Short mmCIF file of C-alpha atoms and ligand atoms in Angstrom, two decimals:
data_model
loop_
_atom_site.label_atom_id
_atom_site.label_comp_id
_atom_site.label_asym_id
_atom_site.label_seq_id
_atom_site.Cartn_x
_atom_site.Cartn_y
_atom_site.Cartn_z
CA MET T 1 64.48 -24.32 -122.72
CA TYR T 2 64.29 -20.99 -124.59
CA ASN T 3 66.89 -19.70 -122.21
CA ASP T 4 69.20 -22.58 -123.06
CA LYS T 5 68.98 -21.65 -126.73
CA ILE T 6 69.83 -18.07 -125.88
CA LYS T 7 72.71 -19.10 -123.62
CA GLU T 8 74.08 -21.32 -126.32
CA ILE T 9 74.15 -18.50 -128.89
CA GLU T 10 75.50 -16.08 -126.31
CA ASN T 11 78.47 -18.42 -125.73
CA GLU T 12 79.00 -18.92 -129.41
CA LEU T 13 79.13 -15.17 -130.01
CA LYS T 14 82.00 -14.87 -127.53
CA THR T 15 84.43 -16.75 -129.78
CA VAL T 16 82.93 -16.93 -133.22
CA PHE T 17 84.39 -13.57 -134.37
CA GLU T 18 87.92 -14.60 -133.53
CA GLY T 19 88.42 -16.74 -136.59
CA ILE T 20 87.26 -14.06 -139.04
CA LYS T 21 90.04 -12.97 -141.38
CA THR T 22 88.24 -11.58 -144.38
CA LEU T 23 85.20 -9.48 -145.19
CA ASN T 24 83.84 -12.46 -147.01
CA ASP T 25 84.02 -14.63 -143.88
CA LEU T 26 82.34 -11.84 -141.97
CA GLU T 27 79.42 -11.70 -144.41
CA ASN T 28 79.03 -15.49 -144.20
CA LEU T 29 78.89 -15.18 -140.44
CA LYS T 30 76.19 -12.57 -140.73
CA VAL T 31 74.10 -14.92 -142.83
CA LEU T 32 74.71 -17.69 -140.30
CA PHE T 33 73.34 -15.63 -137.42
CA MET T 34 71.17 -12.90 -138.82
CA GLY T 35 70.10 -14.26 -142.23
CA LYS T 36 66.60 -15.54 -143.01
CA ASN T 37 67.42 -18.89 -141.42
CA GLY T 38 70.12 -17.50 -139.16
CA LYS T 39 70.48 -18.70 -135.59
CA ILE T 40 69.34 -15.46 -133.98
CA THR T 41 66.50 -15.05 -136.46
CA LEU T 42 65.27 -18.56 -135.66
CA VAL T 43 65.44 -17.97 -131.91
CA ASN T 44 63.54 -14.75 -132.41
CA SER T 45 60.77 -16.63 -134.18
CA LEU T 46 60.26 -18.83 -131.11
CA ILE T 47 58.68 -15.86 -129.29
CA LYS T 48 55.21 -16.95 -130.36
CA ASP T 49 55.61 -20.13 -128.27
CA VAL T 50 56.97 -18.34 -125.22
CA PRO T 51 54.42 -17.96 -122.37
CA ASN T 52 53.11 -14.42 -122.15
CA GLU T 53 54.70 -13.55 -118.79
CA GLU T 54 58.15 -14.52 -120.12
CA LYS T 55 57.78 -12.83 -123.50
CA LYS T 56 59.14 -9.47 -122.34
CA GLU T 57 62.31 -10.87 -120.87
CA PHE T 58 62.79 -13.23 -123.80
CA GLY T 59 62.44 -10.33 -126.22
CA MET T 60 65.04 -8.31 -124.31
CA LYS T 61 67.50 -11.19 -124.39
CA VAL T 62 67.10 -11.76 -128.11
CA ASN T 63 67.67 -8.02 -128.64
CA GLU T 64 70.83 -8.27 -126.60
CA LEU T 65 72.01 -11.11 -128.85
CA LYS T 66 71.33 -8.95 -131.90
CA ASN T 67 73.15 -6.00 -130.37
CA THR T 68 76.14 -8.13 -129.42
CA PHE T 69 76.30 -9.53 -132.89
CA ASN T 70 75.95 -6.12 -134.59
CA THR T 71 78.49 -4.40 -132.36
CA ASN T 72 81.07 -7.09 -133.06
CA TYR T 73 80.16 -7.17 -136.70
CA GLU T 74 80.65 -3.39 -137.16
CA LYS T 75 83.89 -3.39 -135.22
CA ILE T 76 85.45 -6.27 -137.17
CA LYS T 77 84.15 -4.88 -140.43
CA GLU T 78 85.92 -1.57 -139.84
CA GLU T 79 89.15 -3.33 -138.88
CA LEU T 80 89.12 -5.51 -141.97
CA GLU T 81 88.32 -2.61 -144.26
CA ASN T 82 91.16 -0.55 -142.83
CA ALA T 83 93.54 -3.47 -143.22
CA GLU T 84 92.46 -3.83 -146.83
CA ILE T 85 93.10 -0.16 -147.59
CA ASN T 86 96.48 -0.27 -145.88
CA ALA T 87 97.51 -3.35 -147.82
CA LYS T 88 96.53 -1.62 -151.05
CA LEU T 89 98.42 1.55 -150.13
CA ASN T 90 101.51 -0.47 -149.28
CA LYS T 91 101.34 -2.34 -152.54
CA GLU T 92 100.97 0.84 -154.56
CA ALA T 93 103.52 2.83 -152.63
CA ILE T 94 105.86 4.88 -154.78
CA ASP T 95 109.48 4.93 -153.87
CA VAL T 96 110.41 8.53 -154.60
CA THR T 97 114.07 7.75 -154.13
CA LEU T 98 114.22 5.43 -157.17
CA PRO T 99 116.03 6.89 -160.19
CA GLY T 100 113.56 8.35 -162.74
CA VAL T 101 113.09 7.53 -166.42
CA LYS T 102 115.03 10.01 -168.51
CA LEU T 103 112.86 11.66 -171.16
CA GLU T 104 114.45 11.90 -174.56
CA THR T 105 114.30 15.37 -176.00
CA GLY T 106 114.06 15.98 -179.71
CA SER T 107 115.56 18.74 -181.80
CA ALA T 108 114.62 20.58 -184.96
CA HIS T 109 114.52 18.34 -188.03
CA PRO T 110 117.05 19.33 -190.73
CA ILE T 111 114.21 20.00 -193.22
CA GLU T 112 112.63 22.32 -190.68
CA ARG T 113 115.94 24.06 -190.07
CA ILE T 114 116.45 24.86 -193.75
CA ILE T 115 112.88 26.14 -194.03
CA GLU T 116 113.25 28.28 -190.91
CA SER T 117 116.48 29.88 -192.04
CA LEU T 118 115.07 30.59 -195.53
CA GLU T 119 111.95 32.06 -193.96
CA SER T 120 113.81 34.36 -191.63
CA LEU T 121 116.10 35.65 -194.40
CA LEU T 122 113.29 36.23 -196.90
CA MET T 123 110.96 37.71 -194.33
CA SER T 124 113.68 40.27 -193.60
CA MET T 125 113.50 41.10 -197.32
CA GLY T 126 109.77 41.76 -197.10
CA TYR T 127 108.36 38.38 -198.10
CA ASP T 128 105.28 36.87 -196.46
CA VAL T 129 105.12 33.16 -195.72
CA VAL T 130 101.97 31.56 -197.12
CA GLU T 131 100.75 28.00 -197.42
CA GLY T 132 98.61 26.19 -199.94
CA PRO T 133 96.75 22.87 -199.91
CA GLU T 134 98.53 19.62 -200.70
CA VAL T 135 95.47 18.32 -202.51
CA GLU T 136 95.37 20.74 -205.40
CA LYS T 137 93.43 21.38 -208.57
CA ASP T 138 95.04 20.28 -211.82
CA LEU T 139 94.05 23.78 -212.95
CA TYR T 140 96.40 25.43 -210.44
CA ASN T 141 99.17 22.82 -210.33
CA PHE T 142 99.49 22.67 -214.12
CA GLU T 143 97.03 24.38 -216.38
CA LEU T 144 97.25 28.03 -215.32
CA LEU T 145 101.03 27.61 -214.95
CA ASN T 146 101.14 27.16 -218.71
CA LEU T 147 101.18 23.36 -218.55
CA PRO T 148 97.97 22.47 -220.43
CA LYS T 149 96.78 18.85 -220.53
CA GLY T 150 99.12 16.81 -222.72
CA HIS T 151 102.06 19.22 -222.27
CA PRO T 152 105.27 17.13 -222.35
CA ALA T 153 106.71 18.91 -219.29
CA ARG T 154 103.95 17.29 -217.22
CA ASP T 155 105.77 13.94 -217.60
CA ALA T 156 108.57 14.98 -215.26
CA GLN T 157 106.00 15.75 -212.59
CA ASP T 158 103.68 12.76 -212.84
CA THR T 159 101.77 12.70 -209.58
CA PHE T 160 98.86 11.06 -207.75
CA TYR T 161 95.40 11.92 -209.04
CA ILE T 162 92.35 11.96 -206.84
CA LYS T 163 88.92 11.15 -208.22
CA GLY T 164 89.50 11.52 -211.91
CA GLU T 165 91.59 14.23 -213.48
CA GLU T 166 90.49 17.32 -211.61
CA TYR T 167 92.34 16.94 -208.29
CA LEU T 168 95.84 15.74 -207.53
CA LEU T 169 98.54 15.76 -204.87
CA ARG T 170 100.51 18.84 -205.86
CA SER T 171 103.73 17.98 -207.67
CA GLN T 172 105.29 21.37 -206.87
CA THR T 173 104.63 24.37 -204.63
CA SER T 174 104.19 26.56 -207.74
CA PRO T 175 100.34 26.37 -207.57
CA VAL T 176 100.54 28.62 -204.50
CA GLN T 177 101.77 31.30 -206.92
CA VAL T 178 98.54 30.91 -208.84
CA ARG T 179 96.44 31.14 -205.69
CA GLU T 180 98.23 34.31 -204.57
CA MET T 181 97.91 35.98 -207.95
CA LEU T 182 94.22 35.13 -208.18
CA ALA T 183 93.77 36.58 -204.69
CA GLY T 184 95.72 39.72 -205.72
CA LYS T 185 93.11 40.32 -208.44
CA GLY T 186 95.61 41.90 -210.80
CA GLU T 187 96.00 44.90 -208.53
CA GLU T 188 98.27 44.01 -205.59
CA PRO T 189 102.04 43.61 -205.77
CA ILE T 190 103.06 40.18 -204.41
CA ARG T 191 106.06 39.04 -202.41
CA ILE T 192 105.62 35.57 -200.98
CA ILE T 193 107.41 32.37 -200.14
CA CYS T 194 105.59 29.09 -199.65
CA PRO T 195 107.25 26.07 -198.12
CA GLY T 196 105.39 22.77 -198.14
CA LYS T 197 105.08 19.13 -199.04
CA THR T 198 104.97 17.99 -202.64
CA TYR T 199 104.39 14.59 -204.27
CA ARG T 200 105.48 12.75 -207.39
CA ARG T 201 105.17 9.25 -208.73
CA ASP T 202 108.86 8.54 -208.24
CA GLU T 203 110.40 5.29 -207.06
CA ASP T 204 112.11 6.01 -203.74
CA ASP T 205 115.89 5.79 -203.95
CA ALA T 206 118.89 7.69 -202.59
CA THR T 207 117.92 10.92 -204.35
CA HIS T 208 114.18 10.52 -204.98
CA SER T 209 111.19 10.33 -202.71
CA HIS T 210 107.51 10.20 -203.65
CA GLU T 211 106.94 12.80 -200.94
CA PHE T 212 109.34 15.71 -200.55
CA THR T 213 109.52 19.39 -199.64
CA GLN T 214 109.83 22.50 -201.75
CA MET T 215 109.92 26.20 -201.18
CA GLU T 216 108.55 28.52 -203.75
CA GLY T 217 109.14 32.25 -204.06
CA LEU T 218 107.12 34.74 -206.08
CA LEU T 219 107.58 38.44 -206.55
CA VAL T 220 105.21 40.42 -208.76
CA ASP T 221 105.63 44.15 -209.07
CA LYS T 222 106.65 46.80 -211.63
CA ASP T 223 109.96 46.91 -213.54
CA ILE T 224 111.51 43.84 -211.93
CA THR T 225 114.64 42.46 -213.59
CA LEU T 226 116.58 39.22 -213.69
CA GLY T 227 119.21 41.15 -211.71
CA ASP T 228 116.75 41.41 -208.80
CA LEU T 229 116.36 37.64 -208.91
CA LYS T 230 120.14 37.15 -209.02
CA GLY T 231 120.63 39.43 -206.02
CA THR T 232 117.98 37.57 -204.05
CA PHE T 233 119.51 34.21 -204.93
CA GLU T 234 122.95 35.43 -203.93
CA GLU T 235 121.70 36.33 -200.45
CA ILE T 236 120.11 32.89 -200.11
CA ALA T 237 123.25 31.08 -201.30
CA LYS T 238 125.54 32.96 -198.91
CA MET T 239 123.18 32.51 -195.97
CA LEU T 240 122.93 28.74 -196.51
CA PHE T 241 126.39 27.86 -197.79
CA GLY T 242 128.76 30.57 -196.58
CA LYS T 243 129.86 34.09 -197.47
CA SER T 244 132.42 33.02 -200.07
CA ARG T 245 129.84 31.25 -202.27
CA GLU T 246 129.62 32.44 -205.85
CA THR T 247 126.44 32.07 -207.86
CA ARG T 248 125.58 31.71 -211.51
CA PHE T 249 122.50 31.29 -213.69
CA ARG T 250 122.31 28.79 -216.52
CA PRO T 251 119.61 28.91 -219.18
CA SER T 252 116.87 26.37 -218.62
CA TYR T 253 113.23 25.74 -219.37
CA TYR T 254 110.15 25.93 -217.19
CA PRO T 255 106.75 26.57 -218.76
CA PHE T 256 105.85 29.12 -216.07
CA THR T 257 108.94 31.32 -216.44
CA GLU T 258 110.49 33.08 -219.44
CA PRO T 259 113.44 33.22 -219.48
CA SER T 260 114.11 30.31 -217.11
CA VAL T 261 117.32 29.53 -215.28
CA GLU T 262 119.00 26.91 -213.13
CA MET T 263 120.56 28.42 -210.04
CA ASP T 264 124.08 27.18 -209.28
CA ILE T 265 126.44 27.83 -206.39
CA SER T 266 130.20 27.37 -206.48
CA CYS T 267 131.04 24.06 -204.82
CA PHE T 268 131.45 24.54 -201.07
CA ASN T 269 133.56 21.43 -200.85
CA CYS T 270 136.30 22.19 -203.38
CA ASN T 271 135.66 25.93 -203.88
CA GLY T 272 135.20 25.39 -207.60
CA LYS T 273 138.24 23.22 -208.31
CA GLY T 274 136.16 20.12 -209.00
CA CYS T 275 135.41 17.20 -206.68
CA ASN T 276 132.97 14.30 -206.41
CA ILE T 277 130.25 16.44 -204.81
CA CYS T 278 130.15 18.85 -207.79
CA LYS T 279 130.96 15.99 -210.18
CA GLY T 280 134.10 17.76 -211.26
CA THR T 281 132.32 20.89 -212.53
CA GLY T 282 132.96 23.20 -209.59
CA TRP T 283 129.25 24.11 -209.53
CA ILE T 284 126.18 22.67 -207.82
CA THR T 285 122.61 23.28 -208.97
CA VAL T 286 120.33 24.16 -206.06
CA GLY T 287 117.09 25.36 -207.66
CA GLY T 288 115.11 26.63 -210.63
CA ALA T 289 113.84 30.12 -211.32
CA GLY T 290 113.00 32.74 -213.94
CA MET T 291 110.91 35.74 -214.85
CA VAL T 292 107.20 34.96 -214.51
CA ASN T 293 105.91 34.01 -217.95
CA PRO T 294 103.51 36.71 -219.26
CA ILE T 295 101.10 33.89 -220.13
CA VAL T 296 100.98 32.91 -216.44
CA LEU T 297 100.50 36.53 -215.37
CA ARG T 298 97.59 36.87 -217.77
CA ASN T 299 96.12 33.47 -216.77
CA CYS T 300 96.06 34.68 -213.18
CA GLY T 301 94.58 38.11 -213.81
CA TYR T 302 97.70 40.29 -213.98
CA ASP T 303 98.21 42.50 -217.06
CA PRO T 304 101.74 41.65 -218.31
CA ASP T 305 102.03 45.11 -219.86
CA ARG T 306 101.85 46.63 -216.39
CA TRP T 307 103.24 43.92 -214.12
CA ASN T 308 106.19 41.57 -214.14
CA GLY T 309 108.18 39.59 -211.62
CA PHE T 310 110.29 36.57 -210.83
CA ALA T 311 109.72 33.16 -209.28
CA PHE T 312 112.02 30.55 -207.84
CA GLY T 313 111.77 27.06 -206.42
CA PHE T 314 114.05 25.07 -204.14
CA GLY T 315 114.00 21.41 -203.20
CA ILE T 316 114.48 21.55 -199.42
CA GLU T 317 115.78 17.99 -199.10
CA ARG T 318 118.42 18.74 -201.70
CA LEU T 319 119.55 21.84 -199.81
CA ALA T 320 119.66 19.89 -196.54
CA MET T 321 121.60 17.02 -198.13
CA LEU T 322 124.19 19.45 -199.47
CA LYS T 323 124.40 21.48 -196.28
CA TYR T 324 124.64 18.54 -193.89
CA GLY T 325 126.56 16.16 -196.18
CA ILE T 326 123.82 13.52 -196.39
CA ASN T 327 123.87 11.23 -199.39
CA ASP T 328 120.56 9.40 -198.99
CA ILE T 329 117.29 11.35 -199.01
CA ARG T 330 115.61 8.52 -197.06
CA THR T 331 117.67 9.51 -194.01
CA PHE T 332 115.17 12.34 -193.45
CA TYR T 333 112.23 10.03 -193.18
CA VAL T 334 113.62 7.41 -190.81
CA ASN T 335 110.52 6.94 -188.74
CA HIS T 336 110.68 8.20 -185.19
CA ASP T 337 114.34 7.44 -184.80
CA ILE T 338 115.52 10.09 -182.41
CA ARG T 339 119.15 9.19 -183.10
CA MET T 340 118.83 10.87 -186.48
CA LEU T 341 117.82 14.17 -184.87
CA LYS T 342 120.51 13.84 -182.19
CA GLU T 343 123.09 13.59 -184.94
CA PHE T 344 121.97 16.94 -186.38
CA ASP T 345 121.75 18.57 -183.00
CA ARG T 346 125.51 18.61 -182.82
CA ARG T 347 125.92 20.38 -186.13
CA GLU T 348 125.92 24.05 -186.90
CA TYR T 349 122.43 25.35 -187.69
N1 DAH U 1 108.38 23.99 -209.73
C1 DAH U 1 109.68 23.67 -210.23
C2 DAH U 1 109.94 22.19 -210.03
O1 DAH U 1 109.30 21.60 -209.19
C3 DAH U 1 110.71 24.49 -209.54
C4 DAH U 1 110.64 25.90 -210.00
C5 DAH U 1 111.38 26.31 -211.09
C6 DAH U 1 109.81 26.81 -209.39
C7 DAH U 1 111.31 27.58 -211.55
C8 DAH U 1 109.73 28.10 -209.85
C9 DAH U 1 110.49 28.47 -210.91
O2 DAH U 1 108.94 29.01 -209.30
O3 DAH U 1 110.42 29.75 -211.36
O4 DAH U 1 110.77 21.64 -210.69
#
């Protein structure tokens, strides 16, 4: 009777693995035969009722059942696992012959190009490039530049204040002048340019942006003249707008320079005859400049009886608009549109 049970399971084991298609089925089968109430387990537990002289043989037979089951189980398990891995590999196969995705390449932004060409020219003239913070002290952005609180010239540069009145987003790159002079401690000659972002409370339109770019220049030394400034400006004008450009200074007012000038170039479009770009005047204003105001020198620790110098400031967007014939400043800030850069890629640097 025990032997019948064993025979029965032995027969079952011959075919029962054939229908197994998944690892899940295989595990179920294991429970069915080897689990706590599995068929083989139950047969095994009959041993206590088997007469002593048959126990040995019975035990061997049950072991054989277990071995048969385990051998089959391991074999099928390996096959199924391999099949699973192969299926996964096939699914994830990469066809290396498919055409690839073309990566778009960028190119230098026009603002960056103007800055780079100004930097390389002025560095060849002995200037260092320095940077200052965009969050600036009112003291450096205005006060020490001879724009005390309540000065009417502050109106044109209304900006964003941070935590009260002490800190602001710089409205010009001129505060870097202050920082450099303070660092020079009234002893070192200075020759620097500082490109960077500036901010004003302007409504954005075709020619205004609340965030824009300037480049400041400062030279402090002995016996500097307005002629030195004119010569420097002439080099800049010719480099940016062509060898035949003429330049002129017009009187102007900035609190930090005395005298102050507007820097004009002859119109590159009509060569001075008058057109819509120069509004019929033949001249285009490209920046402001002047001799550093003695008050500013003194504010920043330089003795105006021993030192003097000049300063200038350019709006980079304005230069780029003129150079590349762009009539809307917002073109520069078109977010992440690579077509804008592509357009400039084709133009002369
Ligand atoms: N900071 C001036 C502005 O934003 C530009 C400027 C004019 C800078 C004259 C200078 C300068 O250094 O001398 O309008």
